[in-house]
Coordinates of C-alpha atoms in Angstrom, one line a residue:
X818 CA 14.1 36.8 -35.0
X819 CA 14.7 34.6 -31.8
X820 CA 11.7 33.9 -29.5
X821 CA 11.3 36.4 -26.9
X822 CA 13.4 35.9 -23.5
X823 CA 12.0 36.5 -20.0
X824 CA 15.1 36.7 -17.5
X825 CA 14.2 36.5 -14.1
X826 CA 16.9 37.6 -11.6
X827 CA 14.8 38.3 -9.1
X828 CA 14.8 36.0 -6.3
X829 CA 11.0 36.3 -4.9
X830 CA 10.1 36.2 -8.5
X831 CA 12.0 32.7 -8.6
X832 CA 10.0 31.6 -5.7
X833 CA 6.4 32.7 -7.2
X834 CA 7.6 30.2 -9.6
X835 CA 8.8 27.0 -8.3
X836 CA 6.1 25.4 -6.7
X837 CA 5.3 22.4 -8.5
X838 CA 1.7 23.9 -8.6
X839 CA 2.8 27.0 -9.7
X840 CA 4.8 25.3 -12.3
X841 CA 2.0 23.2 -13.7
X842 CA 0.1 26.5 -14.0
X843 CA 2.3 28.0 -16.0
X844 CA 2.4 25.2 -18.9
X845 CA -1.1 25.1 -18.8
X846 CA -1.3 28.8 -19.3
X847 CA 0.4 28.9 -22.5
X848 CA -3.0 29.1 -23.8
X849 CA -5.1 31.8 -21.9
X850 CA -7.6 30.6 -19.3
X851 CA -9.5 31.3 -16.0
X852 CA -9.1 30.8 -12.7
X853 CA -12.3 28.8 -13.0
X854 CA -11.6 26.5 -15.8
X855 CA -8.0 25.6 -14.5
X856 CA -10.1 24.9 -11.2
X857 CA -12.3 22.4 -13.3
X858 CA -9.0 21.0 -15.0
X859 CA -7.1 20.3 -11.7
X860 CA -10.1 19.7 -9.2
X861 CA -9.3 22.2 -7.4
X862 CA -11.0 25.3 -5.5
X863 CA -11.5 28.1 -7.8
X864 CA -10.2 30.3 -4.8
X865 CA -6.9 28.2 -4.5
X866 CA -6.2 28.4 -7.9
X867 CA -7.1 32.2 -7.8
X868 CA -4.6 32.9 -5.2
X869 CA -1.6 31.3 -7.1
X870 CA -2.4 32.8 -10.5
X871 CA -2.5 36.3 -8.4
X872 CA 1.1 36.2 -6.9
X873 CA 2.1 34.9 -10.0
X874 CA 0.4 38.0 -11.7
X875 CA 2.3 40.5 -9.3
X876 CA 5.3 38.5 -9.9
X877 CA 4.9 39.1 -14.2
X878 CA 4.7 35.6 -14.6
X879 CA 1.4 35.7 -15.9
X880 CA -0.5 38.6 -18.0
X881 CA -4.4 39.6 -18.3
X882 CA -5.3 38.4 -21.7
X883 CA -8.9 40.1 -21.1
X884 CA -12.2 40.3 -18.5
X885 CA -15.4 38.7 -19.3
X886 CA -19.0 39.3 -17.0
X887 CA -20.0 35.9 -15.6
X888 CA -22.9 35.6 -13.8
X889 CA -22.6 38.7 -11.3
X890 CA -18.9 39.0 -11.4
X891 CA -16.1 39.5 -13.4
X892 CA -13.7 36.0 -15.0
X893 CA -10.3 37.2 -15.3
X894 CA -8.9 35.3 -18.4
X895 CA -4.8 34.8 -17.9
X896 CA -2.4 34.0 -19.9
X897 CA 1.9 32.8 -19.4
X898 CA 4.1 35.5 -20.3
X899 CA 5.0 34.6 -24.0
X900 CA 8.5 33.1 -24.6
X901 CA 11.3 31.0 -22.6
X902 CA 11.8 32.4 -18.8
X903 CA 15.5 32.2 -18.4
X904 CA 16.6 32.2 -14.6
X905 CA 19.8 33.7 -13.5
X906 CA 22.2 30.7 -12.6
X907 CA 23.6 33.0 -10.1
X908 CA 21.0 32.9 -7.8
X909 CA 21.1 29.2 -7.1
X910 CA 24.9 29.8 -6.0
X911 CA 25.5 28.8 -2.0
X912 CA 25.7 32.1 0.2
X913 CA 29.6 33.2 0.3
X914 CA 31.2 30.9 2.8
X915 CA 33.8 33.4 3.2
X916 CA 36.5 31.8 1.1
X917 CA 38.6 33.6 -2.2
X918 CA 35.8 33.8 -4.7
X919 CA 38.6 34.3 -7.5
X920 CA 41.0 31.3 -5.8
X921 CA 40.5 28.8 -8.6
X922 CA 39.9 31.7 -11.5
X923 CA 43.3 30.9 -12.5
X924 CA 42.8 26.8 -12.8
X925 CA 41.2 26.4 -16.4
X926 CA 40.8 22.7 -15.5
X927 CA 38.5 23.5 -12.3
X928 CA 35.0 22.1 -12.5
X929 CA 33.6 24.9 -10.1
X930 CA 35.0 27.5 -12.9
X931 CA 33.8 26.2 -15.5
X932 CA 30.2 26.1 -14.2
X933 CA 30.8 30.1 -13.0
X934 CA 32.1 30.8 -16.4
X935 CA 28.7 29.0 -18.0
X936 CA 25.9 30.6 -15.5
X937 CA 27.6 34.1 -16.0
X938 CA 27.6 33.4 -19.7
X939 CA 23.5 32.6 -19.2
X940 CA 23.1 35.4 -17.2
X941 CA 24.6 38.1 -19.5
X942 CA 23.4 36.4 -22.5
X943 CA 20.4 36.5 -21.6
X944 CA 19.8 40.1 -20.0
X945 CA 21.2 41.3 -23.4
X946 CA 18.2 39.0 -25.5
X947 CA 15.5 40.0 -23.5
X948 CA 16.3 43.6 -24.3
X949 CA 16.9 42.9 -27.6
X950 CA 13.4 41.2 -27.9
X951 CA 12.1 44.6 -26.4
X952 CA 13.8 46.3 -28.9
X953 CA 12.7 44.5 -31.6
X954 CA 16.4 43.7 -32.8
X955 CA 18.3 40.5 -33.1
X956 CA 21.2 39.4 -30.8
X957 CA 24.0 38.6 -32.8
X958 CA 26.0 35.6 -31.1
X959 CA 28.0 32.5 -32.5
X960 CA 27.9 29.0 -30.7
X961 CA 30.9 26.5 -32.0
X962 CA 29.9 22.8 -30.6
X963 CA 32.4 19.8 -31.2
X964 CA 32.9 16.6 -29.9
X965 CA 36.0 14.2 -29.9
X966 CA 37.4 11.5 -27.7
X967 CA 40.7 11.8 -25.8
X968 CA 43.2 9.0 -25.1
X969 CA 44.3 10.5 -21.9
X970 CA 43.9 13.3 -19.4
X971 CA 47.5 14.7 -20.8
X972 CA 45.9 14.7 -24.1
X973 CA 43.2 17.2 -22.2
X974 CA 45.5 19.7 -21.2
X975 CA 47.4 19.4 -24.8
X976 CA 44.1 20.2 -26.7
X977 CA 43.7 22.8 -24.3
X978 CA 47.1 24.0 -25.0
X979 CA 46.8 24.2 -28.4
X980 CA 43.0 25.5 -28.2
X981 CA 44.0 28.5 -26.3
X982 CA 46.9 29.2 -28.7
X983 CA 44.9 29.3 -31.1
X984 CA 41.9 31.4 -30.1
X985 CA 44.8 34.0 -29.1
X986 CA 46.1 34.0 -32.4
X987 CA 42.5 34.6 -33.8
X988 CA 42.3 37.3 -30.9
X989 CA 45.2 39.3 -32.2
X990 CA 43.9 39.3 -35.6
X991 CA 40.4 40.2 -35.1
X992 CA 40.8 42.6 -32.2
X993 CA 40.0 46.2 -33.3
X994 CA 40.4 49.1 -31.5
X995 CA 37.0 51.0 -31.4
X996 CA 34.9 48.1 -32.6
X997 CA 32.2 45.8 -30.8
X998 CA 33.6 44.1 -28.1
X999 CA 32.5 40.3 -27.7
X1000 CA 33.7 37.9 -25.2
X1001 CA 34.8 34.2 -26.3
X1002 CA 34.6 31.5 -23.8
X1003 CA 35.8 27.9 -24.7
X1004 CA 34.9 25.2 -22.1
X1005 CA 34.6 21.5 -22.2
X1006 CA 33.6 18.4 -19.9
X1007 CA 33.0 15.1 -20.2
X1008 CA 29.5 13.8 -22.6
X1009 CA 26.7 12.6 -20.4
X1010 CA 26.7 8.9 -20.3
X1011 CA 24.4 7.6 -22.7
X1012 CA 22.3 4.6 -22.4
X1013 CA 23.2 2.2 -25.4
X1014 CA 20.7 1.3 -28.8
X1015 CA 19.9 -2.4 -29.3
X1016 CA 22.8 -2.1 -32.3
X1017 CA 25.4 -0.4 -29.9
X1018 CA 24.6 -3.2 -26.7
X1019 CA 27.5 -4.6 -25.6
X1020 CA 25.7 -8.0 -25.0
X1021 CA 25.0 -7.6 -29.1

């Protein structure tokens, strides 16, 4: 079983979680603790620290883990929401300028849809994990990773060619009428540069 998913798609609930103090909250509450000791941990004012861990409370960031009597009043003990938060890619898009939002759907070679073809694959990826986790039932999805060097930017759009040609030829003979339906995306770009080992230096 995968480890559990939290998508967040909501855009105040992306907010309660950005702050770089907000962040640093959340990795420290991977293990449950007060608003007290993270005070002590950060110097910090217990209330300050109270007030972030609240919003991120309302916001389901963070979960009550359990309530102990201290000294007159009551220590709230907190604790991250288990698993990986997943935000929707979406979200970070610039507001619609008004242009043809499908004008380049049709250019397989266009940066800007590549990147919409990968945050919509995050997004509905993972919406359908997180309710699997719910469920208690596995997600079951293939990744297929290769990488290779081309000569030239023809050779590109000949790979791509014959890529295509042959995903539609596995199409036709897997497609079944009635069964699961899956979508197949295929993408490449160039490999981050990489900063070289002593062995691969060019000065070597």
């Amino acid at each position: 079983m995968s480890s559990a998913i939290t998508f967040v798609d909501d855009p105040d609930r992306v907010l309660a979680a950005l702050t770089p103090m907000r962040r640093d909250l959340l990795h420290r509450l991977r293990e449950p603790a007060s608003a007290t000791q993270l005070a002590a941990a950060l110097d910090l004012p217990r209330q300050r620290v109270n007030y972030h861990l609240r919003a991120m409370e309302a916001a389901g960031l963070v979960e009550l883990v359990e309530e102990r009597r201290r000294r007159g009043f009551t220590e709230r003990v907190l604790r991250a929401i288990p698993g990986a938060f997943i935000v929707d890619p979406t979200l970070l898009r610039p507001a619609d300028d008004g242009t043809d939002p499908i004008a380049h759907l049709q250019d397989r070679f266009a940066a800007d849809h590549l990147v919409g073809t990968a945050a919509a694959t995050v997004r509905d990826v993972a919406r359908m994990q997180a309710k699997a986790d719910e469920q208690g039932k596995r997600l079951l999805t293939f990744t297929i990773e290769a990488d290779l060097r081309f000569a030239s930017a023809a050779d590109v759009h000949r790979f791509t060619d014959r890529l295509a040609a042959a995903l539609r030829e596995a199409a036709d003979e897997f497609d079944t009428p009635g069964g699961r339906p899956y979508r197949v995306v295929a993408g490449g770009h160039p490999a981050p540069a990489t900063v070289p080992t002593e062995q691969e230096s060019p000065d070597a």
